[in-house]
Amino acid sequence: MIQGLVAHGAVELRTGIRDRTLLLMTYLFPLGFYGFLGAFMTDLNPGFLDVMIPGMAVFAMLAAAMFGLPAPLITARTTGVLRSYRINGVPTGAVFGVPAVTTVVHLLVVGAIIAMSAPVIFDAPPVGHVPAFALVMLIAAATHTALGALIGVVSANDRIAVLWSQLLFLPSVLLAGIIVPLEQIPELFQPLSLLLPASYAMEAFRGLALGADTLIAPWLAVGVLVAGAIAAFVLTWLCYAWDDHGAGRRLHPAFGALALLPYAVPAFVVTVWG
Amino acid sequence: MMDTARPAVRIDRLEKRYGDTIAVADVSFEVRPGELFGVLGPNGAGKTTTLECLEGLRTPDAGHLEVLGVDVASDPAAARPLLGVQLQVAGLPATMRVGEAMRFFCAYRGVPPRDDLLERFGLTDKLTAAYGSLSGGQQRRLVLALALAHDPQVLVLDEPTSGLDVPARAELHAILRELKAAGTTILLATHDMAEAETLCDRVAIVLRGRTVAVASPAELTTSGHGLSTVSVRTADGTFIGSDATLPGVQEIIDDGDYTRWLSDDPAATVTAVLGALERTADELIDLRIERPSLEERFLELTSAGPASQGPSRHDRETSGPAREGAPS
């Protein structure tokens, strides 16, 4: 089994580079966007520099997890790859777990590129606490890739997956503090911000790695991200089917919405009790 | 060493429903060790569902399935390594390379990579080629090589030549013959009658989810109502235009230099033809006997309909023990 997982991981890492869509969504798109915002946004909004490194790292997570992960899982299901895996003894958890882990590895590389280059190229404040940055990067990447895997598993086809991905991606870019810090988001939208995993990732980065004041206690944000990652992985496992007829599925795909519960609870608490 | 007394595969009164749809109503057959056994039926007959139940991909609603004595339902972990499977609808990631695929699946199977199989199936020069760039025939050969990587005792193939061109089909047939010669038991689902007639030792015909016949292709073709064709060409054309009555003959056709008799007793017809030639001192140039094909027998069974007619007397006789008492 271990031997199989190692071989699977090696193949996934290589195919992640070979596959143009994955390469685009994991490296080219987020790093290109980072370069674009670095070149123009810093003039328009100098405050952006303060959140540039975590913001672009979280953006990379969103791009890779929301647009890079679900499509290959859906294609694998519809083209019979998952049937081949099942018949050849590839465990269910490995089918989505290994791509998720390799996506996290790619994201760590992207995060390291951003963290090292932003202070040099754009004069962004460097990461104050590197181990904390790495820890939050790891946890937040795991959370987002778990959600990406869940979208891939519960979506009947690519179009539906893109719809779900956009529902998380666009609000996250606008309301999660990636471009503007969370406390500067209009109060009206803050409850919505707190429903987004990216908001907790940003707060954890800012509080623990950059030493900034945050709206949510940074370790609480880390706790929410961990709970979110566990919920998403468990739901992915329960909703997983190895063919288009739902074979092997233990739970109706609608239950995938429960993955937002770890964010809904603190959002409710903060909204009601401040 | 395979136990030759025990069936390699035993399927007994299998039933499988998808909601209100009955995919398999009553399928039973046994595959003997070393046999190349065909499961024949039109699309939607229940062949794939039957095989998927055997492979552990589907859970049967009723019935019993065994592979080399191992109960598939109660001990799937023990049954799975005994089987090598090529699915009808299956694939590999398009960017996965041939060599990678072999290492990948062998790692999960816990066996060393089988580059010898890639060589045997003519894929050595494709080691670094992506699965998506292979031709249909090469993809089938790769999947077959992967299915054989752990040396399974029983190979299950679901429509392995479907969609292949003639050379690729012939290649795959040659591989299957090689595997059979090496002692591998092969269970082959197909709707290609010619393929079944050429390759299989015995076949089961499945119609509307039920086994309607289990026999060798030769037994099946001789058991129906189809007529054999006896064609004769002689130097003097003794039989041309003749309406002489010969034993077993139902119809006479003049076809240029040939005279053809449609006969329900070709042996008697041929004997009578040869006797007539001896009497007339005519010289025999060509004599051909064509039995009804498996396809004709299959169409005969299909038009009879299992639900309305039930298995014929011969079908019941040629079916395995598991067919006894099957509903008609």
XYZ file of C-alpha atoms in Angstrom, chain A residues 66-67 151 155 157-167:
15
model
C -11.093 25.593 -7.309
C -10.099 25.353 -10.973
C -16.397 20.028 -5.644
C -20.371 17.850 -9.321
C -19.990 17.586 -14.778
C -17.403 20.285 -15.476
C -19.959 23.061 -15.889
C -21.496 22.460 -12.477
C -18.023 22.259 -10.942
C -17.102 25.640 -12.441
C -20.313 27.069 -10.995
C -19.497 25.866 -7.471
C -15.880 26.947 -7.850
C -16.907 30.434 -8.934
C -19.284 30.668 -5.987
